[in-house]
Coordinates of C-alpha atoms in Angstrom, one line a residue:
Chain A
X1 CA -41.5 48.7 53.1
X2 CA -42.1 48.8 49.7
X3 CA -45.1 47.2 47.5
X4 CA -43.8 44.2 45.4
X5 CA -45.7 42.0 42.8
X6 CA -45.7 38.7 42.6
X7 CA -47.3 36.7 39.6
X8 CA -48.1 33.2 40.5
X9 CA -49.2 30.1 37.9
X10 CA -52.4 29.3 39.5
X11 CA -54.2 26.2 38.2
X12 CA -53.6 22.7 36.9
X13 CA -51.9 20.7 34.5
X14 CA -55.0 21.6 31.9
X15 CA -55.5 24.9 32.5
X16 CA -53.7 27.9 34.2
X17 CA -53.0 31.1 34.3
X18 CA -50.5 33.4 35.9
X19 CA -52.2 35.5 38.5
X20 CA -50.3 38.9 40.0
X21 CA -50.4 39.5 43.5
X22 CA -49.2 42.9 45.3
X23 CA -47.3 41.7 49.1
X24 CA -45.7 44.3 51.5
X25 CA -42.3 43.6 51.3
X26 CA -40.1 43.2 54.3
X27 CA -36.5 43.3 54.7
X28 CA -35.0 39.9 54.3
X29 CA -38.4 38.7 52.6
X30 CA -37.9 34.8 51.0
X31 CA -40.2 34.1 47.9
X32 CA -41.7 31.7 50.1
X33 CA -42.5 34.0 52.4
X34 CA -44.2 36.0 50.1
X35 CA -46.4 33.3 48.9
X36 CA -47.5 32.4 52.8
X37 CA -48.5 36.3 52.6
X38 CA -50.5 35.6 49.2
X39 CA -52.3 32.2 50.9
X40 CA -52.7 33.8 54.3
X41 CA -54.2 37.5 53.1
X42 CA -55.4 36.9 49.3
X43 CA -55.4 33.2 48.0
X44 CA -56.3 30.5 50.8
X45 CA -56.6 28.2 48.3
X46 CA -53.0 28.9 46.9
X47 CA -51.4 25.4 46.9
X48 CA -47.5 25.3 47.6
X49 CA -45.3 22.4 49.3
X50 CA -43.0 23.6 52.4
X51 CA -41.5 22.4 55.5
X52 CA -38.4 23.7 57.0
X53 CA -37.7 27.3 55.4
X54 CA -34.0 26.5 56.0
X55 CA -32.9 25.1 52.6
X56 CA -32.4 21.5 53.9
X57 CA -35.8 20.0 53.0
X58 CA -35.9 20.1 49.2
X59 CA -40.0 21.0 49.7
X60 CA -40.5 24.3 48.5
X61 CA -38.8 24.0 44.6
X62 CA -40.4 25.9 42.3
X63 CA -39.0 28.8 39.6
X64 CA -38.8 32.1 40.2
X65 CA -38.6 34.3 37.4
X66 CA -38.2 31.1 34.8
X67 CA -34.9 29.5 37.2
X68 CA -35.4 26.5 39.6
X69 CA -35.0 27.6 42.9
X70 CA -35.6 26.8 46.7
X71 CA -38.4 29.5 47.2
X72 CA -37.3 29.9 50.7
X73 CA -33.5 30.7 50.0
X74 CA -34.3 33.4 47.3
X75 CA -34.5 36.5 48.5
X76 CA -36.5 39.5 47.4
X77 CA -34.5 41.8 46.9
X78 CA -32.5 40.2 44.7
X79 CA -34.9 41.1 41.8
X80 CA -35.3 44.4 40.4
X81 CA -38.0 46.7 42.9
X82 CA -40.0 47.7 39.5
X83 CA -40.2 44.4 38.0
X84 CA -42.8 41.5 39.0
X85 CA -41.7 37.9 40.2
X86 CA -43.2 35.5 38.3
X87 CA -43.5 31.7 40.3
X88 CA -44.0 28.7 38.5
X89 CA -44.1 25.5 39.5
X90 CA -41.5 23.2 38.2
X91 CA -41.8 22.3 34.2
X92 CA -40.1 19.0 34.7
X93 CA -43.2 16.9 36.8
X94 CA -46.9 17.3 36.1
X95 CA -48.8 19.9 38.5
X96 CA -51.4 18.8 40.5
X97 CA -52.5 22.5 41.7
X98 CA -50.6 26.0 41.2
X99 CA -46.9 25.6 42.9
X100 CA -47.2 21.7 43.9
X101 CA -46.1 19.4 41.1
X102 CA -45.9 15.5 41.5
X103 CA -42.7 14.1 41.6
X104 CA -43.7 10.7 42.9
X105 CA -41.2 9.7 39.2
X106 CA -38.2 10.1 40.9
X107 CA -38.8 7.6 44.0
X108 CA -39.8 5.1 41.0
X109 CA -36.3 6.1 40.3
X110 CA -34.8 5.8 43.3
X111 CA -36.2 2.3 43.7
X112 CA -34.4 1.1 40.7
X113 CA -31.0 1.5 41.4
X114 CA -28.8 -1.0 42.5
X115 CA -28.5 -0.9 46.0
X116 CA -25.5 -0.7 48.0
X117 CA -23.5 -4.0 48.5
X118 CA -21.2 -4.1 50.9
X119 CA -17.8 -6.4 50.3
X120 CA -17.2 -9.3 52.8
X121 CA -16.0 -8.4 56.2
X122 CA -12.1 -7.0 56.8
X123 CA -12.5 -9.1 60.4
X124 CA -13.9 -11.8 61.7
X125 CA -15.8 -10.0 64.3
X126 CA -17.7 -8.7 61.2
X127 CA -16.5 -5.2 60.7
X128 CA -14.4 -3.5 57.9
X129 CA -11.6 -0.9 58.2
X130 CA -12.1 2.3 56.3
X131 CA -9.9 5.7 56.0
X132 CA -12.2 9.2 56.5
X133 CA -9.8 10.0 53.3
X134 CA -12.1 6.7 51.3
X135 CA -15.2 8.1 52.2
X136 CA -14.6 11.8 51.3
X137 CA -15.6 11.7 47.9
X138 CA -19.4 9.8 48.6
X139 CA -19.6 12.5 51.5
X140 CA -20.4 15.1 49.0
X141 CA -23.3 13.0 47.3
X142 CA -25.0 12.7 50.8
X143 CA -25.9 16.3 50.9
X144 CA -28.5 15.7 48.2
X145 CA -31.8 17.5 50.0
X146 CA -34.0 15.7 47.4
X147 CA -35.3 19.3 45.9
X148 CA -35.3 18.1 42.3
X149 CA -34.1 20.9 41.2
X150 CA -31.8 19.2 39.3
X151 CA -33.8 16.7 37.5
X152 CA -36.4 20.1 36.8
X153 CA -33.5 22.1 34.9
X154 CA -32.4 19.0 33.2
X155 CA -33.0 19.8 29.4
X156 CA -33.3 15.7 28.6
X157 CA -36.4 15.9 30.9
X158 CA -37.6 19.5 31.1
X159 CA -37.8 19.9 26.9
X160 CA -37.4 16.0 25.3
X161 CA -39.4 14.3 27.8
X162 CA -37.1 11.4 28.5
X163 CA -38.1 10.0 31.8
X164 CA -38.4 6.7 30.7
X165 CA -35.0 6.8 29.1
X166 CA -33.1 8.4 31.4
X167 CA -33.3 8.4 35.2
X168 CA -31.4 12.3 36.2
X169 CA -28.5 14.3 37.9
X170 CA -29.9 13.5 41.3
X171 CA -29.9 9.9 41.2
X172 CA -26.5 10.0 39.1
X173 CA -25.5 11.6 42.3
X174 CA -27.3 8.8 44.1
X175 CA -25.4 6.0 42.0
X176 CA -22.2 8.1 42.7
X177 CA -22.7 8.4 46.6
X178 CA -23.1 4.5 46.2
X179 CA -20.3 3.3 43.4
X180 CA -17.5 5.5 45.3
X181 CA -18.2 4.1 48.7
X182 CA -15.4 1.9 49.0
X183 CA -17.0 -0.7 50.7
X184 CA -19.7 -1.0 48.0
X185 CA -18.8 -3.5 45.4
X186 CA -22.0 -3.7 43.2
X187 CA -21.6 -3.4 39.0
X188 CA -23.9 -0.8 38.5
X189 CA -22.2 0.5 35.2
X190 CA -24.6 -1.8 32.8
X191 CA -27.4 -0.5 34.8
X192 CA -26.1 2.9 34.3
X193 CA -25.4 2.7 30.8
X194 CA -29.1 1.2 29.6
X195 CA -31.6 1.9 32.2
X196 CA -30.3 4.6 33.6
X197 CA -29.8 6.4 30.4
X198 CA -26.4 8.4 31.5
X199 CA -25.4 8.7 27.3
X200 CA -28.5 11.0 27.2
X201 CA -26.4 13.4 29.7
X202 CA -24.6 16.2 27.4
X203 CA -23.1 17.5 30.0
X204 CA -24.3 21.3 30.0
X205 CA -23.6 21.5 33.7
X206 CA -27.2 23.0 34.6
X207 CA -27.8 20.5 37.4
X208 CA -24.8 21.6 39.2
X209 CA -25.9 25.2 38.7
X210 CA -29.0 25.3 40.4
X211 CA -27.9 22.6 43.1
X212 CA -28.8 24.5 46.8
X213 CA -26.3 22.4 48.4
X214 CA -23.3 23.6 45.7
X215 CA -22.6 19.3 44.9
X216 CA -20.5 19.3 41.7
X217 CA -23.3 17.2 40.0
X218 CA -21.1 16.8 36.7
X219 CA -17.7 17.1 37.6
X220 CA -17.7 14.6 40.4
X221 CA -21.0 12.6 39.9
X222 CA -21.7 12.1 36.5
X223 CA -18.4 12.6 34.5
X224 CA -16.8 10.0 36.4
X225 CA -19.7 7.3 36.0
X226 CA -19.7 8.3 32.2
X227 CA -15.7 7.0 32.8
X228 CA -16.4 4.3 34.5
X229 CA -19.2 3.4 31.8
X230 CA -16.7 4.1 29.2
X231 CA -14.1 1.8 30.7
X232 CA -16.7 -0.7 30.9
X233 CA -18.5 -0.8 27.8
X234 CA -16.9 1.9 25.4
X235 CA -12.9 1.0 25.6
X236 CA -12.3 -1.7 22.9
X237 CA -8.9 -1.7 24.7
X238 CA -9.8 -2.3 27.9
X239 CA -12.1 -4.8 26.2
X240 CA -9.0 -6.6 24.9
X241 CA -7.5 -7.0 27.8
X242 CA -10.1 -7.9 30.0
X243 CA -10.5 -10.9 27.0
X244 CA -6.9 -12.0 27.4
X245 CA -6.8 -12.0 31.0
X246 CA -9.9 -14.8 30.7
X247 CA -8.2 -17.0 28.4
Chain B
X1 CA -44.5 11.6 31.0
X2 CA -46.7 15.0 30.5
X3 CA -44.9 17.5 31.6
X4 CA -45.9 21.0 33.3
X5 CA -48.9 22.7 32.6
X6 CA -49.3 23.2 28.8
X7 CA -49.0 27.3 30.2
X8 CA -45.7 27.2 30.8
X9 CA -43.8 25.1 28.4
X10 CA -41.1 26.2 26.2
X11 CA -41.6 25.5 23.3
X12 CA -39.6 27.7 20.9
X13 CA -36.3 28.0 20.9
X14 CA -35.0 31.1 22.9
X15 CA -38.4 30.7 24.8
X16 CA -38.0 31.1 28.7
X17 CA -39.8 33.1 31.9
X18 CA -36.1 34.4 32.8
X19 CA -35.2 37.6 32.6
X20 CA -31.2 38.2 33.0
X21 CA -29.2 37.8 30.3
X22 CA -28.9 34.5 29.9
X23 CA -27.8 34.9 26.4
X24 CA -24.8 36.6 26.9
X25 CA -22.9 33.2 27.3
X26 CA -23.4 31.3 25.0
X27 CA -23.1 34.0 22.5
X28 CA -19.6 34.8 24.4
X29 CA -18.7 31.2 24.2
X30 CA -19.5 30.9 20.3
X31 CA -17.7 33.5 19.5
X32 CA -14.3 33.1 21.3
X33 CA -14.2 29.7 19.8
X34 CA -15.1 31.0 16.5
X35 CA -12.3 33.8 17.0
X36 CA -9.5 31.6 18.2
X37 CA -10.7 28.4 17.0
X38 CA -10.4 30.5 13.7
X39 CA -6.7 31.6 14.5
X40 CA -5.8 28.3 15.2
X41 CA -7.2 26.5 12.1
X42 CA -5.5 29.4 10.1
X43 CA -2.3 29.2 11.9
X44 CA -2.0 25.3 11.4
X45 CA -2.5 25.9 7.6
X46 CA 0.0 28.4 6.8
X47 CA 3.7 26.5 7.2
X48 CA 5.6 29.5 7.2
X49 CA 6.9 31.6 9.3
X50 CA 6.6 29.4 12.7
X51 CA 10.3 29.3 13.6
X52 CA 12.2 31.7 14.9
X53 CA 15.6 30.3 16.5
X54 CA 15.4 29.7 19.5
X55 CA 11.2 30.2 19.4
X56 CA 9.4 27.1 18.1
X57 CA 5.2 27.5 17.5
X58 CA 3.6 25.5 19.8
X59 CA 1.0 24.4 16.7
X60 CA 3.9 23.2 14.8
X61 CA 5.7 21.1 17.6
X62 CA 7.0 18.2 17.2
X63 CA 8.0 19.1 13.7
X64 CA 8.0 16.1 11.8
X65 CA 8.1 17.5 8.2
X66 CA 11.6 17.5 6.1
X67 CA 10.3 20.9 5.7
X68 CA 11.0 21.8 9.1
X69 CA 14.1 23.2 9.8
X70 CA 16.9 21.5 10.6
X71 CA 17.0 22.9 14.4
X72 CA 13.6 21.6 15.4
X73 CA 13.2 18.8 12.8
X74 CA 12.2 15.4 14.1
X75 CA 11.6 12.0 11.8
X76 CA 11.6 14.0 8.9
X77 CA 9.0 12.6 7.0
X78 CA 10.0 13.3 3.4
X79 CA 6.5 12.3 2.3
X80 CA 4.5 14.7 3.4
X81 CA 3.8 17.9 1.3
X82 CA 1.5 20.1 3.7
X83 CA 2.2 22.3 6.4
X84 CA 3.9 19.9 9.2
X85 CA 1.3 21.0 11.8
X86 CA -1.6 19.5 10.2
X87 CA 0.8 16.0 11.1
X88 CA 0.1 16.6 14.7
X89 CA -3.3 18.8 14.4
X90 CA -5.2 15.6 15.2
X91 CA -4.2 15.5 18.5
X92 CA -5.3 19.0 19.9
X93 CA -8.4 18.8 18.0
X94 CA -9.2 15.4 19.0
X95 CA -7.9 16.5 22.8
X96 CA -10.0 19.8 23.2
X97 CA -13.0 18.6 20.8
X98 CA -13.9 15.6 23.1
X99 CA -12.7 17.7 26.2
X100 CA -15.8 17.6 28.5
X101 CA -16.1 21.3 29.2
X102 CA -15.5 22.1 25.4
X103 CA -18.9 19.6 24.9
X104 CA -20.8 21.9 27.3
X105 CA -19.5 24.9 25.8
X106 CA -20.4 24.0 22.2
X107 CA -23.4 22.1 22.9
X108 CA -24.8 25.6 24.3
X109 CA -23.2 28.1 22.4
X110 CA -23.4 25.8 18.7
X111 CA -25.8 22.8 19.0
X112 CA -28.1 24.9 21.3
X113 CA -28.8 22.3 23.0
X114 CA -30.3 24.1 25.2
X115 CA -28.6 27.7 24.6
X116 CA -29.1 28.0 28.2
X117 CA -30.3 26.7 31.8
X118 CA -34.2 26.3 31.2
X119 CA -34.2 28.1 28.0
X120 CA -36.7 26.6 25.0
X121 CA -34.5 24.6 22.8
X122 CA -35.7 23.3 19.1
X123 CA -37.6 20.7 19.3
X124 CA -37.7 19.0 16.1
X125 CA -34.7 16.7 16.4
X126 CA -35.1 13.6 17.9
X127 CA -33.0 13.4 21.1
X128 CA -30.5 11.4 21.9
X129 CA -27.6 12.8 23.6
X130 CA -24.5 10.8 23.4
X131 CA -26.0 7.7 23.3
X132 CA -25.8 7.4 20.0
X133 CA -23.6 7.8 16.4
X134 CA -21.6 10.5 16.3
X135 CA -21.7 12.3 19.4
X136 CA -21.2 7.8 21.3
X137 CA -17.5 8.7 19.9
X138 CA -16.5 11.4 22.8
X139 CA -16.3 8.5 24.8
X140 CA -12.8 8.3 23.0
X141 CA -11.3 11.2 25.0
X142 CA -9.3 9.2 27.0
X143 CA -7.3 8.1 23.9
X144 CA -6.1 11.2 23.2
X145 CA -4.2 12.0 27.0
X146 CA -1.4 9.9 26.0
X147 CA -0.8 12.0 22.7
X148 CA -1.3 15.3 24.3
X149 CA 1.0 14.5 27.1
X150 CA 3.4 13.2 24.5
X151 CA 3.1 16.5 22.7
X152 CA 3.0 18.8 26.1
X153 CA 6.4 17.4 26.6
X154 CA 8.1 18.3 23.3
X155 CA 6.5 21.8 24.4
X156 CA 8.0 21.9 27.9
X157 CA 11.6 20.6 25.4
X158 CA 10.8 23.6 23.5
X159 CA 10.5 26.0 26.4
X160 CA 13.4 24.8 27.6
X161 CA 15.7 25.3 24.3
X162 CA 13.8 29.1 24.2
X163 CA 16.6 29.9 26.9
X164 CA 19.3 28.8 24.4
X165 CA 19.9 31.5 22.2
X166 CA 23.1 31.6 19.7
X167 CA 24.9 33.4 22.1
X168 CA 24.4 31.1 25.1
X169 CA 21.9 31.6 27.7
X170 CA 19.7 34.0 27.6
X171 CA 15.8 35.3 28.0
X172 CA 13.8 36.9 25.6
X173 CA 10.3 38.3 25.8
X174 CA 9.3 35.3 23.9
X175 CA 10.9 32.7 25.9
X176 CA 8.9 34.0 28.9
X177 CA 5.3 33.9 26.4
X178 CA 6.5 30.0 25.7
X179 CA 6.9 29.2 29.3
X180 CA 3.7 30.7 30.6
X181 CA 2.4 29.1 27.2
X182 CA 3.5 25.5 28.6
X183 CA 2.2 26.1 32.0
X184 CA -1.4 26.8 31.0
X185 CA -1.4 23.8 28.7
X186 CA 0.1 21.6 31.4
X187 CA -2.7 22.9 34.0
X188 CA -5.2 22.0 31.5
X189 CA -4.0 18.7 30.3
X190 CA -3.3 17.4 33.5
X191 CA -7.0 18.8 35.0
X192 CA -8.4 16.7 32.3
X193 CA -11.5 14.9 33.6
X194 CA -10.2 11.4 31.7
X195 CA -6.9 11.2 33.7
X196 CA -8.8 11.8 37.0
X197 CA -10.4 8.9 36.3
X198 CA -7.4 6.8 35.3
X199 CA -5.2 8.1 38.0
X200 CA -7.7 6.9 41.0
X201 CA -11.3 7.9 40.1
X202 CA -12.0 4.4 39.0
X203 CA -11.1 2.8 42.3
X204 CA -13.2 2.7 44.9
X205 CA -11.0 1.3 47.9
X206 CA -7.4 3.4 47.5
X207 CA -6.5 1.1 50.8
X208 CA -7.2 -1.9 49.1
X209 CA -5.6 -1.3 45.6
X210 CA -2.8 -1.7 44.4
X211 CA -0.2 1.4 44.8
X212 CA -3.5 2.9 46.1
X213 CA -1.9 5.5 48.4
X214 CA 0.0 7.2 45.0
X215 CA -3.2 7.2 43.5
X216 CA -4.8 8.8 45.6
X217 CA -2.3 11.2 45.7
X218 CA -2.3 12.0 42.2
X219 CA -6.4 11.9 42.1
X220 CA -6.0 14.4 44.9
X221 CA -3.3 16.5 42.5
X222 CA -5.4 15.7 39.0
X223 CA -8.8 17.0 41.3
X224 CA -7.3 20.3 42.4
X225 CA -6.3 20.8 38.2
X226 CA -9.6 20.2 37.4
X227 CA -11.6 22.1 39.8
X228 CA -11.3 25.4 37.5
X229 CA -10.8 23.1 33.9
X230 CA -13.0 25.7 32.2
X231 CA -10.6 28.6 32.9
X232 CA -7.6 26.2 32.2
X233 CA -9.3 25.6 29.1
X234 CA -9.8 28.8 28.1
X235 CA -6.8 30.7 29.2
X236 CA -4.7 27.8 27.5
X237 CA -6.6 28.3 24.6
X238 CA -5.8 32.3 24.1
X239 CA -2.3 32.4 25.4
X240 CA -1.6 29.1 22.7
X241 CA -3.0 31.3 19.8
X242 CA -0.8 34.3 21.1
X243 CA 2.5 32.6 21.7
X244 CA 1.9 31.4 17.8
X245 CA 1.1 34.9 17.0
X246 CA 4.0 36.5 18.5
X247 CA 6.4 34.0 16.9
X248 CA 4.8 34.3 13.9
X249 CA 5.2 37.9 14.0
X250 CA 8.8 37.4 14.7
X251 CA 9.7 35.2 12.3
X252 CA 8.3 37.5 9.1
X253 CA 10.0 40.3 11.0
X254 CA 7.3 42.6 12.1
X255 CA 8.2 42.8 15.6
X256 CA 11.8 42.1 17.5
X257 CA 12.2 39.9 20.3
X258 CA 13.8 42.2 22.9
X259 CA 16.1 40.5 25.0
X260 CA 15.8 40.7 29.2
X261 CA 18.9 38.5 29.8

């Protein structure tokens, strides 16, 4: 068992400071585990959110050594033995108190987006016929754990602040889980386009790196939104046509 | 809305908490597209020395030029005084510079924007993504698939008249560089994050559409493509400047194409 240090942003969104901590180290050790050590043996008042410690409840985000993570999935002994862990709650919300940062934003978010509309009826007993192959593509989207991790590495919110602009990779993958259902048939693509900020995306792929659950945030969420934005709004084209078939 | 404690921003650029070498990248990134990018640009340019029978340059195909010669000349445009692959250059510029992995790779590795995953980035610029004029114009990628495919089949033509050599049939070393050549560029273009979209990622009911069974089909094919379009990308992009090198080299007579068949 070896001696490891751990240096953790204590304080609040005014004033903080990053505080080291020396834990036993176990084999298999999470962050998270580590931290429980800290608040159990050191810091009682050491505030961090947690639930399951499986990497399905999205609670215990935070960065370890300056990368979004689920503190309960990163090992130890991934890091160097010499070096210290530094953990730091996520840059993206405010903090209320050392590791727990409020992310009430993002069910604003959530709220916003145009809900799921389902298409008349295929019979008249009120049910619709659907292939497993149709729903494939939304079944990825539904592993979303809600860990933010996403919308914390995000550069158009982390550094330029653009939460009112721009509404993030999760609830891209949100809109996608919704607009590729194929019984859905809501036009979300203006919504998408103005509200929803998804032109402020650039496309640098750090949402899909740091997503626990591996979803291909910008290959298969929001790339094909920006197309069907694109086809929408951007394709003079398309635009054409759509004008002639009117008349 | 404020963001994290004040502690803990990022405020300069290169400013971060991480400690790998997070670097390494985008550096890696900007200067492989320097490097071949380079080649390319130079390549295009020259007009000489991109023909040697039965090896065409990839760059320089179609040949529309009266300059070109008369084995591999198409149209003819009598007009125009520059190298003939500047005629076509638009096409693979416009393709790969709107591709979206390109826009991730140079918006790291050039624009910084950021360098890296939670990395400081400058903050003097106003923000605004692609939302706005120039970068609102790489919506436009689409409109360059038709051209690329047009030109990715005068390729595969070109591959195919690489087995034709004066003496009949036949395989050189550079007849196998051109196929490989035109399968790399094929896996890319057809990976291509536009077509997905226009062969089936636009519909949401492939059992209600029309001829939605193909299109699923092909979504299915175009998905698989696109999965690794960063290495398609990349790969195609060295083994293009190559195949142009070794024809190049060729043609002026540095090197001889040895025969296998």
């Amino acid at each position: 068992m070896a001696e490891r240090v751990f240096r953790v942003f204590r304080g609040t969104r005014e004033r903080g400071e990053l505080v080291d901590y020396r834990v036993e180290a176990s084999e298999g050790m999470v962050v998270l585990d580590a931290l429980h050590s800290i608040q159990a043996r050191q810091a009682p008042d050491l505030a961090v959110r947690w639930n399951c410690k499986a990497g399905k409840c999205g609670s215990c985000s935070a960065e370890v050594n300056g990368s979004p993570r689920l503190t309960c999935m990163t090992r130890v002994d991934d890091f160097p033995a010499n070096e210290p862990i530094t953990v730091t709650p996520m840059q993206a919300f405010p903090v209320i108190k050392d590791l727990v940062t409020d992310v009430s934003w993002n069910y604003e978010v959530a709220r916003r987006i145009p809900p799921f509309r389902a298409r008349s009826p295929d019979f008249p007993d009120g049910s619709w016929r659907i292939y497993p192959y149709e729903v494939e593509r939304a079944q990825e989207f539904r592993k979303c754990i809600e860990c933010f991790l996403c919308q914390d590495v995000c550069h158009v919110l982390r550094t330029h602040g653009k939460h009112a602009e721009f509404m993030g990779p999760a609830f891209l993958v949100r809109a996608a889980a919704y607009e590729t259902h194929p019984l859905d048939v809501e036009e979300r693509s203006s919504y998408l386009k103005d509200e929803g900020g998804i032109g402020y995306c650039n496309i640098t792929k750090c949402c899909t790196e740091v997503c626990p659950e591996s979803i291909q945030i910008t290959d298969n969420a929001i790339i094909p939104l920006k197309e069907r934005v694109v086809t929408r709004h951007y394709d003079p084209l398309l635009k054409l046509v759509r004008r002639i078939a009117r008349h | 809305m404020q963001a994290s404690a004040t502690l803990l921003q990022e405020r300069r650029l290169g400013e971060t908490l991480r400690r790998d070498r997070w670097w390494a990248a985008p550096l890696s990134v900007a200067l492989g597209l320097a490097l071949f990018g380079g080649y390319a640009t130079w390549a295009i340019f020259q007009g000489t020395n991109y023909f040697a029978d039965p090896y065409l340059s990839p760059f320089y195909s179609p040949c529309l030029s009266s300059s070109c010669p008369g084995e591999v000349r198409l149209l003819g445009f009598d007009w125009w005084r520059f190298s003939p692959a500047v005629l076509i250059m638009w096409v693979i510029l416009g393709f790969r510079g709107t591709c979206y992995y390109y826009r991730k790779a140079y918006y790291r590795a050039y624009f910084i924007d950021p360098p890296a995953c939670a990395v400081g980035e400058h903050r003097g610029h106003r923000y605004q993504g692609e939302t706005a004029f120039p970068l609102i114009l790489q919506n436009s990628h689409r409109y360059f698939i038709l051209p690329s495919l047009i030109i990715l089949g005068f390729l595969w033509y070109d591959t195919l008249r690489a087995f034709l050599f004066s003496d009949g049939f036949g395989i050189g070393v550079g007849t196998l560089i051109l196929l490989v050549n035109v399968v790399l560029l094929s896996g890319y273009a057809f990976g291509c994050h536009s077509l997905r979209h226009l062969a089936g990622g636009g519909v949401d009911c492939f059992s209600c559409a029309r001829f939605g069974g193909a299109r699923y089909r092909l979504w299915r094919g175009v998905s698989f493509l696109n999965r690794k379009h960063a290495l398609w990308a990349w790969v195609s992009l060295i083994v293009v400047c190559l195949t142009d090198l070794y024809v190049r080299l060729v043609a002026s007579g540095v090197v001889s194409d040895p025969r296998i068949l």
